[in-house]
mmCIF file of C-alpha atoms and ligand atoms in Angstrom:
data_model
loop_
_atom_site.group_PDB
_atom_site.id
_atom_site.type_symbol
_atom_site.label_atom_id
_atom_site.label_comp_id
_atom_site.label_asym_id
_atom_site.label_seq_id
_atom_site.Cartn_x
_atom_site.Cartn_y
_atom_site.Cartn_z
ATOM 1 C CA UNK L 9 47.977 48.350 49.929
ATOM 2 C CA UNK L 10 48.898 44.831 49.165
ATOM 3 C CA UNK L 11 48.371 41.910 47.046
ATOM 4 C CA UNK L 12 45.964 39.268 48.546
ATOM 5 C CA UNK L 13 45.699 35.457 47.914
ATOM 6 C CA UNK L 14 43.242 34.554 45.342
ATOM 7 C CA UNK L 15 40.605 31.707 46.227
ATOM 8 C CA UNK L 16 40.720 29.368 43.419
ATOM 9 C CA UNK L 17 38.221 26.878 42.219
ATOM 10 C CA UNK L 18 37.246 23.839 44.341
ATOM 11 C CA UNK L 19 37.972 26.261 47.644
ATOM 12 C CA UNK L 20 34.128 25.744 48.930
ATOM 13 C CA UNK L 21 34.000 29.760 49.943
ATOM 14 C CA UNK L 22 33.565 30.436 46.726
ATOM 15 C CA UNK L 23 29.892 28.831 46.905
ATOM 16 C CA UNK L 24 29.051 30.601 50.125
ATOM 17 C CA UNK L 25 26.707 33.642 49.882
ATOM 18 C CA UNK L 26 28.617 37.407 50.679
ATOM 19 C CA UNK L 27 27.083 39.612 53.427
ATOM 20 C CA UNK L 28 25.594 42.873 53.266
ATOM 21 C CA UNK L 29 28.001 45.643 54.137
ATOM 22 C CA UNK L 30 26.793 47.741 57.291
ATOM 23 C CA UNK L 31 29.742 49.829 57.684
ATOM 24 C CA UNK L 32 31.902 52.245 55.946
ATOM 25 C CA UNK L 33 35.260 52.045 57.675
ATOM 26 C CA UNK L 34 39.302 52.198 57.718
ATOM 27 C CA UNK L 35 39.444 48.118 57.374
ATOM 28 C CA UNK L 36 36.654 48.495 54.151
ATOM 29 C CA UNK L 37 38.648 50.848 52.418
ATOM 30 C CA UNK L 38 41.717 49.047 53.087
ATOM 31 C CA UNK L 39 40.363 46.035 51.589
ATOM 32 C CA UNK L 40 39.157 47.312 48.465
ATOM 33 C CA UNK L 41 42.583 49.027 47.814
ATOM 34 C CA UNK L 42 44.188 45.408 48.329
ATOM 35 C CA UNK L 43 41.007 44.095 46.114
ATOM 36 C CA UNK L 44 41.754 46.623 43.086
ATOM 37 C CA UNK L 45 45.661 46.192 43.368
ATOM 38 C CA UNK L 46 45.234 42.462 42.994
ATOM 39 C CA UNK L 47 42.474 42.633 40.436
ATOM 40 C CA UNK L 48 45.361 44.683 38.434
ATOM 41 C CA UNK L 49 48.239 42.385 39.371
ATOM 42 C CA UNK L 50 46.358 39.199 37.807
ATOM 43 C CA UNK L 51 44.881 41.531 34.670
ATOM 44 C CA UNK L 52 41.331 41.129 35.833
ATOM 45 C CA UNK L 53 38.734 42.976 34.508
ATOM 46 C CA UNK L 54 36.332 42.358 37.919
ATOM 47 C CA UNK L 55 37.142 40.876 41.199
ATOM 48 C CA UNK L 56 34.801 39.874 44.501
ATOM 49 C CA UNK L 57 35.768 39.934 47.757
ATOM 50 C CA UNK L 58 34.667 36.483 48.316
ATOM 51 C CA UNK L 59 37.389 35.694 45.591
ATOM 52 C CA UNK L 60 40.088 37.135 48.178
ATOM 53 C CA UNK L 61 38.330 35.056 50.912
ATOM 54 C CA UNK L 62 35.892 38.057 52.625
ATOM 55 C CA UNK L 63 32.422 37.105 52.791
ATOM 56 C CA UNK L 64 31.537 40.728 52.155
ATOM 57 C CA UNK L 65 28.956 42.025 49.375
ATOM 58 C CA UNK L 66 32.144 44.161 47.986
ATOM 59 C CA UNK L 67 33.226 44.270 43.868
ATOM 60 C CA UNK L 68 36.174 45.671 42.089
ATOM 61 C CA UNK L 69 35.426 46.133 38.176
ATOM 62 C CA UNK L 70 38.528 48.267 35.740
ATOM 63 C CA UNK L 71 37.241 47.979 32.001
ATOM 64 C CA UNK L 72 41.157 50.010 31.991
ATOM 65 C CA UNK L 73 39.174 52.599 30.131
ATOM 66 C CA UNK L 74 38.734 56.600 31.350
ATOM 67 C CA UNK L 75 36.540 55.534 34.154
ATOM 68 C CA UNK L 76 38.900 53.473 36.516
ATOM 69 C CA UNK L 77 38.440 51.338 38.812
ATOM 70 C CA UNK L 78 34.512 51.415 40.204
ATOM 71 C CA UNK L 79 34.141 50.020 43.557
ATOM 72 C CA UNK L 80 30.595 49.131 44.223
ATOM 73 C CA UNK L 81 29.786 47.822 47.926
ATOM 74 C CA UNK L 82 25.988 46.100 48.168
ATOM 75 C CA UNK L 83 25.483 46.051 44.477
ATOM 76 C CA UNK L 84 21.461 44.895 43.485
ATOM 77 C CA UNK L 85 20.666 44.408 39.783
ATOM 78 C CA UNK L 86 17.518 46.211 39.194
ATOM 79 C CA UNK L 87 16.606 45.481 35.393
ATOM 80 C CA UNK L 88 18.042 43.539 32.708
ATOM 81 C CA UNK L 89 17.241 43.736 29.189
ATOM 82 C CA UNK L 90 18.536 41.703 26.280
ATOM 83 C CA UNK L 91 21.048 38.859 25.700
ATOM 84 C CA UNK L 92 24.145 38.737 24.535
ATOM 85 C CA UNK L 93 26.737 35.833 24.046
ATOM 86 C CA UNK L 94 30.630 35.910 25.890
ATOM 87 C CA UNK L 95 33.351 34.601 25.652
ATOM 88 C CA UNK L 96 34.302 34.895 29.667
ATOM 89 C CA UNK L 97 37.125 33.947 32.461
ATOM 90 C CA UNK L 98 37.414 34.406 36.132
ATOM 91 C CA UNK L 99 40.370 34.897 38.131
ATOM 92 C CA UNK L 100 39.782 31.996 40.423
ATOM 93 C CA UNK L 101 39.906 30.006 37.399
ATOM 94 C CA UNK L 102 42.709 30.863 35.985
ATOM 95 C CA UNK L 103 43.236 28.803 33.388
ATOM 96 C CA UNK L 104 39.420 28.312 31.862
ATOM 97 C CA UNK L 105 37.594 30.320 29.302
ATOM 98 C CA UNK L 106 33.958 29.765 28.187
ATOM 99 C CA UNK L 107 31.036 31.492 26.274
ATOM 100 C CA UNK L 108 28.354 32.238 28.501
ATOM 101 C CA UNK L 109 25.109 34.246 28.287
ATOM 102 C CA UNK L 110 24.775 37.848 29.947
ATOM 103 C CA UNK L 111 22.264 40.410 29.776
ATOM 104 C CA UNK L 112 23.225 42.732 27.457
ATOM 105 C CA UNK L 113 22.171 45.764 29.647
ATOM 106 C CA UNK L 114 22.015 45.944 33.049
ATOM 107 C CA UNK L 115 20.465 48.828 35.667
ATOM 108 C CA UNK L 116 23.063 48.529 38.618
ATOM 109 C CA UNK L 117 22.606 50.578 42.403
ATOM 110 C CA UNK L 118 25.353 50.203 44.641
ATOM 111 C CA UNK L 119 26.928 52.338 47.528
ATOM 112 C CA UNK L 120 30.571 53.749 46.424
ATOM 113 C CA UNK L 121 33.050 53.988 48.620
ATOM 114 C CA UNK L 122 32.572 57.530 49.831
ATOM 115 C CA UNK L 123 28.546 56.062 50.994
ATOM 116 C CA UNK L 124 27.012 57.652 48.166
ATOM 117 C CA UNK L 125 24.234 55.703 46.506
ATOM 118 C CA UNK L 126 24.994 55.485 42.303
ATOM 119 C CA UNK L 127 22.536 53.654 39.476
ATOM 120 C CA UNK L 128 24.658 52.998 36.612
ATOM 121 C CA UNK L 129 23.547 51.813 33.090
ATOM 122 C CA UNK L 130 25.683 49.611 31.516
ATOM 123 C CA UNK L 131 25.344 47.172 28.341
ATOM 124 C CA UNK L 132 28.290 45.231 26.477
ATOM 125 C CA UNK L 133 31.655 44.386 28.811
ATOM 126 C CA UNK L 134 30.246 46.232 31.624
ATOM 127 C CA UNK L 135 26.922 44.767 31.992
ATOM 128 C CA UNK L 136 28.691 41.164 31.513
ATOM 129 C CA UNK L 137 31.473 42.146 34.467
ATOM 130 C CA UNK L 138 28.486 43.091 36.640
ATOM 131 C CA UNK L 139 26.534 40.319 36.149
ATOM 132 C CA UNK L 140 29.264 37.571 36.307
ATOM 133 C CA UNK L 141 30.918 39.413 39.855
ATOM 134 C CA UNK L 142 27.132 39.971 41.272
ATOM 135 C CA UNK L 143 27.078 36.322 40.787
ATOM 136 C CA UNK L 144 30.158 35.662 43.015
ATOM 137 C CA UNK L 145 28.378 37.530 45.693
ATOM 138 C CA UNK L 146 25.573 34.500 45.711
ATOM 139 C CA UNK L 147 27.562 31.977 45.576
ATOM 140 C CA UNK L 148 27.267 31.397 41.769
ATOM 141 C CA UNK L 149 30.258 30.884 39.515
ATOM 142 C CA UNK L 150 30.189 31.096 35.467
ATOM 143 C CA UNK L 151 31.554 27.938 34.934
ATOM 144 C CA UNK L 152 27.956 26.543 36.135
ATOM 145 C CA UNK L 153 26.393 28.586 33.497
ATOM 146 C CA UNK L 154 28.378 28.009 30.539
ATOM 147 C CA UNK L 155 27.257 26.935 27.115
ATOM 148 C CA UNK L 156 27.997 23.451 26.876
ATOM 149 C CA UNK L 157 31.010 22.226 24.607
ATOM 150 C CA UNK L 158 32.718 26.116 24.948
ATOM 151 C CA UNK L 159 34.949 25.307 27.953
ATOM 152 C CA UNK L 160 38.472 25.598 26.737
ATOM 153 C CA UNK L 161 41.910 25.149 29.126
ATOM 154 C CA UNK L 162 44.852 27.732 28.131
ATOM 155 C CA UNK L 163 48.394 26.963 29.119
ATOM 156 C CA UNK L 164 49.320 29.365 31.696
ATOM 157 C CA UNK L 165 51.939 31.870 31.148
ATOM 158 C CA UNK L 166 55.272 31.719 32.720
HETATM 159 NI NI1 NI E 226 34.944 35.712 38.609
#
């Protein structure tokens, strides 16, 4: 397991579209231990793998609640329902909050990483971390979706 370098904004991957993930293997699972232990290093709630610079339709998501980390390889939003209005960050921006709009529930399927195929329901924090890291796997970043006049810079800690 290890910590891997963060793509921050500007870095043109970050625009580029993730690729379907045909195989299971050692060098999958490898990467999405070194995905969740940098999500957790940085205090993310959600992390793509195009964020550590893998063009591979892989997310990380730890609400830090009872159900830990979920891992969710191909992920395909089948049904959204609702609204609702977020204050939201992303680790490739590091300093940069902004209210967005998310669905407020989401129908998820995704492979885990044992190959089984889950559907998850989710609504409030969870539908919004779905949506915004389903996003990175097109290409799309929140900051192209916020609500105008939100965006607001925070000193980073030392
Ligand atoms: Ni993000």
């Amino acid at each position: 397991m290890a910590i891997r370098n963060l793509r921050y904004q500007g870095d043109e991957i970050l625009k580029k579209k993730s690729r379907e993930v045909e195989q299971i293997d050692d060098k999958l699972q490898e990467l999405i231990d070194d995905m969740i232990d940098t999500m957790h290093k940085y205090n993310g709630v959600g992390l793509a793998a195009v964020q550590v610079g893998v063009l591979k339709r892989v997310v990380v998501i730890d609400l830090y609640d009872d159900n830990g980390p979920i891992v969710m390889i191909n992920p395909v939003i089948i049904k959204t329902k609702g609204e609702q209005e977020v204050e939201e960050g992303c680790l490739s921006f590091p300093n940069e909050f902004a209210k967005v709009v998310r669905p407020a529930e989401v129908v998820a399927e995704y492979t885990d990483r044992e190959g089984n195929t889950i559907r998850v329901k989710a609504k409030e924090l969870l539908a919004q971390a779905i949506s915004h890291e389903l996003d990175h796997l097109e290409g799309e970043l929140f900051i192209d979706k916020i609500i105008p006049g939100t965006l607001e810079y925070v000193e980073p800690e030392k």
